[in-house]
PDB file of C-alpha atoms in Angstrom:
ATOM      1  CA  MET M   1      35.074  11.727  13.397  1.00 40.00           C
ATOM      2  CA  SER M   2      38.493  12.720  12.558  1.00 50.00           C
ATOM      3  CA  ASP M   3      39.233   8.887  11.682  1.00 72.00           C
ATOM      4  CA  ASP M   4      36.990   9.393   8.530  1.00 92.00           C
ATOM      5  CA  VAL M   5      38.854  12.485   7.116  1.00 95.00           C
ATOM      6  CA  MET M   6      41.691  12.463   4.755  1.00 96.00           C
ATOM      7  CA  VAL M   7      42.099  16.366   3.764  1.00 96.00           C
ATOM      8  CA  ARG M   8      41.187  19.128   6.223  1.00 96.00           C
ATOM      9  CA  ALA M   9      42.120  22.492   4.878  1.00 96.00           C
ATOM     10  CA  GLU M  10      40.927  25.502   7.547  1.00 95.00           C
ATOM     11  CA  GLY M  11      41.325  28.996   6.584  1.00 95.00           C
ATOM     12  CA  VAL M  12      44.201  28.489   4.257  1.00 96.00           C
ATOM     13  CA  ARG M  13      45.698  31.792   2.684  1.00 95.00           C
ATOM     14  CA  LYS M  14      48.477  31.776  -0.081  1.00 96.00           C
ATOM     15  CA  ARG M  15      49.855  34.794  -1.863  1.00 95.00           C
ATOM     16  CA  PHE M  16      52.354  35.295  -4.586  1.00 95.00           C
ATOM     17  CA  GLY M  17      54.002  38.725  -3.917  1.00 94.00           C
ATOM     18  CA  LEU M  18      50.777  41.004  -3.537  1.00 92.00           C
ATOM     19  CA  VAL M  19      48.430  38.770  -5.149  1.00 94.00           C
ATOM     20  CA  GLU M  20      46.476  36.378  -2.886  1.00 95.00           C
ATOM     21  CA  VAL M  21      45.449  33.508  -4.863  1.00 96.00           C
ATOM     22  CA  LEU M  22      43.913  31.527  -1.732  1.00 97.00           C
ATOM     23  CA  SER M  23      41.934  33.757   0.512  1.00 96.00           C
ATOM     24  CA  GLY M  24      40.249  31.667   3.466  1.00 95.00           C
ATOM     25  CA  ILE M  25      39.799  27.865   2.405  1.00 96.00           C
ATOM     26  CA  ASP M  26      37.920  25.534   4.729  1.00 96.00           C
ATOM     27  CA  LEU M  27      37.379  22.127   2.992  1.00 95.00           C
ATOM     28  CA  VAL M  28      37.424  18.768   4.556  1.00 96.00           C
ATOM     29  CA  ALA M  29      37.749  15.794   2.187  1.00 96.00           C
ATOM     30  CA  ALA M  30      36.580  12.170   3.701  1.00 96.00           C
ATOM     31  CA  ARG M  31      38.460   9.131   3.464  1.00 95.00           C
ATOM     32  CA  GLY M  32      37.729   6.933  -0.029  1.00 95.00           C
ATOM     33  CA  GLU M  33      35.663  10.166  -1.236  1.00 96.00           C
ATOM     34  CA  VAL M  34      36.345  11.514  -4.866  1.00 97.00           C
ATOM     35  CA  MET M  35      36.486  15.091  -4.424  1.00 98.00           C
ATOM     36  CA  CYS M  36      36.365  16.999  -8.217  1.00 97.00           C
ATOM     37  CA  VAL M  37      37.135  20.700  -7.817  1.00 97.00           C
ATOM     38  CA  LEU M  38      35.622  23.172 -10.368  1.00 96.00           C
ATOM     39  CA  GLY M  39      36.275  26.509 -11.351  1.00 95.00           C
ATOM     40  CA  PRO M  40      37.370  29.094 -13.349  1.00 94.00           C
ATOM     41  CA  SER M  41      41.286  29.672 -14.437  1.00 91.00           C
ATOM     42  CA  GLY M  42      42.682  31.755 -11.932  1.00 91.00           C
ATOM     43  CA  SER M  43      40.592  30.829  -9.084  1.00 94.00           C
ATOM     44  CA  GLY M  44      43.425  28.613  -7.097  1.00 95.00           C
ATOM     45  CA  LYS M  45      42.179  25.078  -7.666  1.00 96.00           C
ATOM     46  CA  SER M  46      46.264  24.362  -8.942  1.00 95.00           C
ATOM     47  CA  THR M  47      47.530  25.809  -5.816  1.00 96.00           C
ATOM     48  CA  PHE M  48      45.461  24.724  -3.325  1.00 97.00           C
ATOM     49  CA  LEU M  49      46.769  20.814  -4.712  1.00 96.00           C
ATOM     50  CA  ARG M  50      49.891  21.836  -4.349  1.00 94.00           C
ATOM     51  CA  CYS M  51      49.692  23.240  -1.032  1.00 94.00           C
ATOM     52  CA  ILE M  52      48.475  19.754   0.046  1.00 95.00           C
ATOM     53  CA  ASN M  53      51.562  17.817  -0.782  1.00 89.00           C
ATOM     54  CA  HIS M  54      53.598  21.015   0.148  1.00 88.00           C
ATOM     55  CA  LEU M  55      54.816  22.036  -3.178  1.00 91.00           C
ATOM     56  CA  GLU M  56      53.504  25.811  -2.431  1.00 92.00           C
ATOM     57  CA  LYS M  57      53.962  26.411   1.162  1.00 90.00           C
ATOM     58  CA  VAL M  58      51.003  28.110   2.765  1.00 91.00           C
ATOM     59  CA  ASP M  59      50.865  31.801   4.544  1.00 91.00           C
ATOM     60  CA  ALA M  60      48.273  31.277   6.793  1.00 90.00           C
ATOM     61  CA  GLY M  61      45.874  28.883   8.298  1.00 91.00           C
ATOM     62  CA  ARG M  62      46.053  24.879   8.980  1.00 91.00           C
ATOM     63  CA  LEU M  63      46.586  22.048   6.183  1.00 93.00           C
ATOM     64  CA  SER M  64      46.147  18.380   7.375  1.00 92.00           C
ATOM     65  CA  VAL M  65      46.449  14.726   5.625  1.00 94.00           C
ATOM     66  CA  ASP M  66      45.185  11.873   7.527  1.00 93.00           C
ATOM     67  CA  GLY M  67      45.501  14.023  10.660  1.00 90.00           C
ATOM     68  CA  GLU M  68      48.626  15.456  10.073  1.00 88.00           C
ATOM     69  CA  LEU M  69      49.784  18.645   9.401  1.00 88.00           C
ATOM     70  CA  VAL M  70      51.305  19.189   6.381  1.00 85.00           C
ATOM     71  CA  GLY M  71      54.944  20.313   6.093  1.00 81.00           C
ATOM     72  CA  TYR M  72      54.958  21.896   9.733  1.00 82.00           C
ATOM     73  CA  GLN M  73      54.476  20.232  13.542  1.00 81.00           C
ATOM     74  CA  GLN M  74      53.175  21.836  16.295  1.00 81.00           C
ATOM     75  CA  ARG M  75      55.225  21.747  19.453  1.00 81.00           C
ATOM     76  CA  GLY M  76      53.744  24.045  22.313  1.00 79.00           C
ATOM     77  CA  GLY M  77      50.798  26.007  20.269  1.00 77.00           C
ATOM     78  CA  LYS M  78      53.195  26.957  17.904  1.00 78.00           C
ATOM     79  CA  LEU M  79      53.929  25.684  14.250  1.00 79.00           C
ATOM     80  CA  TYR M  80      57.340  24.804  13.532  1.00 80.00           C
ATOM     81  CA  GLU M  81      58.471  23.917   9.880  1.00 82.00           C
ATOM     82  CA  LEU M  82      59.682  20.308   9.311  1.00 82.00           C
ATOM     83  CA  ARG M  83      63.144  19.723   7.647  1.00 83.00           C
ATOM     84  CA  GLU M  84      63.091  19.099   3.869  1.00 82.00           C
ATOM     85  CA  SER M  85      63.843  15.657   3.964  1.00 79.00           C
ATOM     86  CA  GLU M  86      60.407  15.048   6.347  1.00 81.00           C
ATOM     87  CA  VAL M  87      58.497  16.903   4.136  1.00 79.00           C
ATOM     88  CA  ALA M  88      60.174  14.088   1.140  1.00 80.00           C
ATOM     89  CA  ARG M  89      58.883  11.925   3.008  1.00 80.00           C
ATOM     90  CA  LYS M  90      55.827  12.666   3.595  1.00 82.00           C
ATOM     91  CA  ARG M  91      54.828  13.743   0.031  1.00 84.00           C
ATOM     92  CA  ALA M  92      55.614  10.484  -0.845  1.00 85.00           C
ATOM     93  CA  GLU M  93      52.645   9.357   0.584  1.00 91.00           C
ATOM     94  CA  ILE M  94      50.326  11.859  -1.517  1.00 94.00           C
ATOM     95  CA  GLY M  95      50.350  11.036  -5.650  1.00 94.00           C
ATOM     96  CA  MET M  96      50.108  13.590  -7.888  1.00 94.00           C
ATOM     97  CA  VAL M  97      49.354  13.693 -11.716  1.00 95.00           C
ATOM     98  CA  PHE M  98      49.609  16.755 -13.216  1.00 91.00           C
ATOM     99  CA  GLN M  99      48.624  18.210 -16.379  1.00 87.00           C
ATOM    100  CA  ARG M 100      51.638  18.152 -18.355  1.00 86.00           C
ATOM    101  CA  PHE M 101      53.370  14.170 -17.693  1.00 85.00           C
ATOM    102  CA  ASN M 102      55.946  14.869 -16.614  1.00 87.00           C
ATOM    103  CA  LEU M 103      57.477  11.704 -17.601  1.00 94.00           C
ATOM    104  CA  PHE M 104      61.544  11.410 -17.660  1.00 95.00           C
ATOM    105  CA  PRO M 105      61.693  11.223 -21.729  1.00 95.00           C
ATOM    106  CA  HIS M 106      65.103   9.130 -21.533  1.00 97.00           C
ATOM    107  CA  MET M 107      63.166   5.974 -19.349  1.00 97.00           C
ATOM    108  CA  THR M 108      61.169   3.453 -20.524  1.00 97.00           C
ATOM    109  CA  ALA M 109      57.397   3.765 -18.922  1.00 97.00           C
ATOM    110  CA  LEU M 110      58.503   0.932 -16.749  1.00 98.00           C
ATOM    111  CA  GLY M 111      61.487   2.691 -15.516  1.00 97.00           C
ATOM    112  CA  ASN M 112      59.615   6.106 -14.986  1.00 97.00           C
ATOM    113  CA  ILE M 113      57.124   3.631 -12.461  1.00 97.00           C
ATOM    114  CA  ILE M 114      59.863   2.084 -10.766  1.00 97.00           C
ATOM    115  CA  GLU M 115      62.332   4.805 -10.412  1.00 94.00           C
ATOM    116  CA  ALA M 116      60.758   6.203  -7.099  1.00 93.00           C
ATOM    117  CA  PRO M 117      59.795   3.100  -5.461  1.00 94.00           C
ATOM    118  CA  VAL M 118      63.629   1.988  -5.522  1.00 94.00           C
ATOM    119  CA  ARG M 119      65.316   5.562  -4.881  1.00 91.00           C
ATOM    120  CA  VAL M 120      62.597   6.472  -2.338  1.00 88.00           C
ATOM    121  CA  LYS M 121      61.663   3.841  -0.741  1.00 89.00           C
ATOM    122  CA  GLY M 122      64.833   1.575  -1.228  1.00 91.00           C
ATOM    123  CA  ILE M 123      62.757  -1.353  -2.585  1.00 94.00           C
ATOM    124  CA  SER M 124      64.193  -3.605  -4.690  1.00 96.00           C
ATOM    125  CA  ARG M 125      64.702  -3.445  -8.711  1.00 96.00           C
ATOM    126  CA  ALA M 126      62.991  -6.946  -8.894  1.00 96.00           C
ATOM    127  CA  VAL M 127      60.491  -6.315  -6.501  1.00 97.00           C
ATOM    128  CA  ALA M 128      59.430  -2.524  -8.088  1.00 96.00           C
ATOM    129  CA  GLU M 129      59.477  -4.099 -11.728  1.00 97.00           C
ATOM    130  CA  LYS M 130      57.202  -6.764 -10.931  1.00 97.00           C
ATOM    131  CA  ARG M 131      54.899  -4.216  -9.132  1.00 97.00           C
ATOM    132  CA  GLY M 132      55.664  -1.668 -11.881  1.00 97.00           C
ATOM    133  CA  ARG M 133      54.211  -4.392 -14.890  1.00 97.00           C
ATOM    134  CA  GLU M 134      51.322  -5.263 -12.979  1.00 97.00           C
ATOM    135  CA  LEU M 135      50.169  -1.243 -12.646  1.00 97.00           C
ATOM    136  CA  LEU M 136      51.092  -0.948 -16.552  1.00 97.00           C
ATOM    137  CA  GLU M 137      48.679  -3.497 -16.942  1.00 96.00           C
ATOM    138  CA  ARG M 138      46.463  -2.293 -14.903  1.00 95.00           C
ATOM    139  CA  VAL M 139      46.515   1.554 -16.260  1.00 96.00           C
ATOM    140  CA  GLY M 140      45.617  -0.593 -19.684  1.00 95.00           C
ATOM    141  CA  LEU M 141      49.390  -1.032 -21.116  1.00 96.00           C
ATOM    142  CA  GLY M 142      50.113  -4.292 -20.287  1.00 95.00           C
ATOM    143  CA  GLY M 143      53.105  -4.846 -22.733  1.00 94.00           C
ATOM    144  CA  ARG M 144      54.530  -0.977 -23.590  1.00 96.00           C
ATOM    145  CA  GLU M 145      57.233  -1.423 -20.096  1.00 96.00           C
ATOM    146  CA  ASP M 146      59.903  -1.018 -22.378  1.00 97.00           C
ATOM    147  CA  THR M 147      57.907   1.859 -24.707  1.00 97.00           C
ATOM    148  CA  TYR M 148      59.759   5.555 -24.057  1.00 97.00           C
ATOM    149  CA  PRO M 149      57.354   8.160 -23.840  1.00 96.00           C
ATOM    150  CA  ARG M 150      57.941   9.834 -26.882  1.00 96.00           C
ATOM    151  CA  GLN M 151      56.488   6.959 -28.874  1.00 97.00           C
ATOM    152  CA  LEU M 152      53.296   6.459 -26.185  1.00 96.00           C
ATOM    153  CA  SER M 153      49.933   9.138 -27.297  1.00 94.00           C
ATOM    154  CA  GLY M 154      49.215  11.780 -24.845  1.00 94.00           C
ATOM    155  CA  GLY M 155      46.462   9.520 -22.953  1.00 95.00           C
ATOM    156  CA  GLN M 156      49.170   6.529 -22.814  1.00 96.00           C
ATOM    157  CA  GLN M 157      51.945   8.817 -21.221  1.00 96.00           C
ATOM    158  CA  GLN M 158      48.836  10.188 -19.099  1.00 96.00           C
ATOM    159  CA  ARG M 159      48.360   6.646 -18.143  1.00 96.00           C
ATOM    160  CA  VAL M 160      52.380   6.013 -17.022  1.00 97.00           C
ATOM    161  CA  ALA M 161      51.728   9.086 -15.064  1.00 96.00           C
ATOM    162  CA  ILE M 162      48.987   7.619 -13.247  1.00 96.00           C
ATOM    163  CA  ALA M 163      50.623   4.277 -12.507  1.00 97.00           C
ATOM    164  CA  ARG M 164      53.914   5.894 -11.398  1.00 96.00           C
ATOM    165  CA  ALA M 165      52.111   7.514  -8.714  1.00 96.00           C
ATOM    166  CA  LEU M 166      50.397   4.350  -7.507  1.00 96.00           C
ATOM    167  CA  ALA M 167      54.081   2.752  -7.136  1.00 96.00           C
ATOM    168  CA  MET M 168      54.434   4.515  -4.322  1.00 94.00           C
ATOM    169  CA  ASP M 169      51.431   3.260  -2.648  1.00 94.00           C
ATOM    170  CA  PRO M 170      50.015   6.411  -1.986  1.00 95.00           C
ATOM    171  CA  LYS M 171      47.502   6.960   0.628  1.00 95.00           C
ATOM    172  CA  LEU M 172      45.603  10.443  -1.253  1.00 96.00           C
ATOM    173  CA  MET M 173      46.006  10.739  -5.229  1.00 97.00           C
ATOM    174  CA  LEU M 174      45.621  14.409  -6.117  1.00 97.00           C
ATOM    175  CA  PHE M 175      44.836  15.137  -9.988  1.00 97.00           C
ATOM    176  CA  ASP M 176      45.740  18.410 -11.815  1.00 95.00           C
ATOM    177  CA  GLU M 177      43.380  18.869 -14.426  1.00 94.00           C
ATOM    178  CA  PRO M 178      44.555  15.432 -15.933  1.00 94.00           C
ATOM    179  CA  THR M 179      43.224  15.325 -18.924  1.00 94.00           C
ATOM    180  CA  SER M 180      42.596  19.436 -20.220  1.00 90.00           C
ATOM    181  CA  ALA M 181      46.360  18.534 -22.462  1.00 88.00           C
ATOM    182  CA  LEU M 182      45.056  15.463 -24.048  1.00 91.00           C
ATOM    183  CA  ASP M 183      43.203  15.365 -27.638  1.00 90.00           C
ATOM    184  CA  PRO M 184      39.282  14.948 -27.088  1.00 88.00           C
ATOM    185  CA  GLU M 185      39.126  11.427 -27.952  1.00 88.00           C
ATOM    186  CA  LEU M 186      42.366  10.564 -25.895  1.00 91.00           C
ATOM    187  CA  VAL M 187      40.657  12.000 -23.293  1.00 93.00           C
ATOM    188  CA  GLY M 188      38.395   9.142 -22.165  1.00 93.00           C
ATOM    189  CA  GLU M 189      40.993   6.203 -21.910  1.00 93.00           C
ATOM    190  CA  VAL M 190      42.270   8.631 -19.017  1.00 95.00           C
ATOM    191  CA  LEU M 191      39.101   8.788 -17.075  1.00 95.00           C
ATOM    192  CA  ASP M 192      38.373   5.166 -17.473  1.00 95.00           C
ATOM    193  CA  VAL M 193      41.183   4.647 -15.194  1.00 95.00           C
ATOM    194  CA  MET M 194      40.385   7.438 -12.862  1.00 96.00           C
ATOM    195  CA  ARG M 195      36.710   6.035 -12.753  1.00 95.00           C
ATOM    196  CA  ASP M 196      38.333   2.094 -11.780  1.00 95.00           C
ATOM    197  CA  LEU M 197      40.680   3.807  -9.163  1.00 95.00           C
ATOM    198  CA  ALA M 198      37.383   5.541  -7.420  1.00 95.00           C
ATOM    199  CA  ASN M 199      35.827   2.152  -7.721  1.00 94.00           C
ATOM    200  CA  SER M 200      38.671   1.049  -5.566  1.00 94.00           C
ATOM    201  CA  GLY M 201      38.405   3.282  -2.858  1.00 94.00           C
ATOM    202  CA  MET M 202      41.405   5.539  -3.381  1.00 96.00           C
ATOM    203  CA  THR M 203      40.444   8.972  -1.862  1.00 97.00           C
ATOM    204  CA  MET M 204      40.826  11.558  -5.039  1.00 97.00           C
ATOM    205  CA  ILE M 205      41.105  15.140  -5.522  1.00 98.00           C
ATOM    206  CA  VAL M 206      40.228  15.608  -8.883  1.00 97.00           C
ATOM    207  CA  VAL M 207      40.755  19.160 -10.478  1.00 96.00           C
ATOM    208  CA  THR M 208      38.930  18.737 -13.340  1.00 94.00           C
ATOM    209  CA  HIS M 209      36.750  20.620 -16.512  1.00 92.00           C
ATOM    210  CA  GLU M 210      35.427  17.267 -16.891  1.00 92.00           C
ATOM    211  CA  ILE M 211      31.250  17.947 -15.443  1.00 93.00           C
ATOM    212  CA  GLY M 212      30.551  14.357 -16.919  1.00 93.00           C
ATOM    213  CA  PHE M 213      32.847  12.450 -15.045  1.00 94.00           C
ATOM    214  CA  ALA M 214      32.152  14.719 -11.651  1.00 95.00           C
ATOM    215  CA  ARG M 215      28.602  14.012 -12.334  1.00 94.00           C
ATOM    216  CA  GLU M 216      29.479  10.444 -12.164  1.00 94.00           C
ATOM    217  CA  VAL M 217      32.368   9.330  -9.725  1.00 95.00           C
ATOM    218  CA  GLY M 218      32.758  12.819  -7.848  1.00 96.00           C
ATOM    219  CA  ASP M 219      31.095  12.245  -4.554  1.00 97.00           C
ATOM    220  CA  ALA M 220      31.563  15.892  -3.546  1.00 97.00           C
ATOM    221  CA  LEU M 221      31.638  18.882  -5.782  1.00 97.00           C
ATOM    222  CA  VAL M 222      33.187  21.848  -4.673  1.00 97.00           C
ATOM    223  CA  PHE M 223      33.273  25.468  -7.114  1.00 97.00           C
ATOM    224  CA  MET M 224      36.285  27.579  -6.496  1.00 97.00           C
ATOM    225  CA  ASP M 225      36.393  31.191  -7.248  1.00 96.00           C
ATOM    226  CA  GLU M 226      38.984  34.296  -6.444  1.00 94.00           C
ATOM    227  CA  GLY M 227      40.391  31.859  -4.045  1.00 96.00           C
ATOM    228  CA  VAL M 228      37.328  30.640  -1.863  1.00 96.00           C
ATOM    229  CA  VAL M 229      35.080  28.010  -2.144  1.00 97.00           C
ATOM    230  CA  VAL M 230      31.816  29.200  -3.279  1.00 97.00           C
ATOM    231  CA  GLU M 231      29.738  26.310  -3.020  1.00 96.00           C
ATOM    232  CA  SER M 232      30.369  22.686  -2.228  1.00 96.00           C
ATOM    233  CA  GLY M 233      27.656  19.659  -1.856  1.00 97.00           C
ATOM    234  CA  PRO M 234      27.367  16.438  -3.797  1.00 97.00           C
ATOM    235  CA  PRO M 235      27.697  17.020  -7.784  1.00 96.00           C
ATOM    236  CA  LYS M 236      24.296  16.473  -8.965  1.00 94.00           C
ATOM    237  CA  GLN M 237      22.871  18.214  -6.481  1.00 95.00           C
ATOM    238  CA  VAL M 238      25.417  21.633  -7.130  1.00 96.00           C
ATOM    239  CA  LEU M 239      25.062  21.098 -10.758  1.00 96.00           C
ATOM    240  CA  SER M 240      21.651  20.642 -11.406  1.00 95.00           C
ATOM    241  CA  ASN M 241      20.483  23.103  -8.783  1.00 95.00           C
ATOM    242  CA  PRO M 242      23.695  25.961  -7.970  1.00 95.00           C
ATOM    243  CA  GLN M 243      22.396  28.272  -5.058  1.00 95.00           C
ATOM    244  CA  HIS M 244      24.884  30.607  -5.967  1.00 95.00           C
ATOM    245  CA  ASP M 245      25.087  33.217  -8.358  1.00 96.00           C
ATOM    246  CA  ARG M 246      28.844  32.961  -9.194  1.00 95.00           C
ATOM    247  CA  THR M 247      27.749  29.142  -9.641  1.00 96.00           C
ATOM    248  CA  LYS M 248      25.054  29.627 -11.947  1.00 95.00           C
ATOM    249  CA  ALA M 249      27.169  32.217 -14.121  1.00 95.00           C
ATOM    250  CA  PHE M 250      30.384  29.693 -14.493  1.00 95.00           C
ATOM    251  CA  LEU M 251      28.117  26.665 -14.780  1.00 94.00           C
ATOM    252  CA  SER M 252      26.020  27.937 -17.393  1.00 92.00           C
ATOM    253  CA  LYS M 253      28.732  28.372 -19.717  1.00 90.00           C
ATOM    254  CA  VAL M 254      30.112  24.770 -19.646  1.00 85.00           C
ATOM    255  CA  LEU M 255      27.165  22.824 -19.327  1.00 79.00           C
TER     256      LEU M 255
END
């Protein structure tokens, strides 16, 4: 049933100049599912995430979120690109957390969180601040509302970034290697927040190198290489009994 599908990719292709980065991605992420995406650097994982919220335009194929095409509208068998204002409205429904935290350095933790709800959604400042404080509490940073990014550790900054994405009440959360820029001892605090989010039923697509997280929290695991999905399935199955030689070679180096 399509109602159960949050993200559907059909033959998605993307090239930068002469290099084809995505070479026909077919993939379905179910509503409420945590999908973890593994693969070597340069395999197209981050580009695919950026295509889901139209930060990158696909060159071929179809990509839909919650039953609606990403960045396009179909009329009479032809695809027409949506206006930037319409794309931005749709993008506001998808939370994205980047490898680098991308916080505004001149704003406090709370200021970072309320900026988009107030400016993009037109929510009153008082309501946005109340929600912002609740989200900081949720990510374990209650009482740090007035702290600036430079006063926070990398793990704390990333948790503010997650709270900022959640402030828009997204239907889908995308994580692009959210722990890879962190010191090892700070990784756990970010993964704990993501684990809590998964338990709450949020649909998540997570590009990660954290194999333990993928095994424990993921509902589906996708292994990508050279712009294609090489293998996919339940995490425990793919990790313990990979079917494809390329998957076996990759896992032998990271497990």
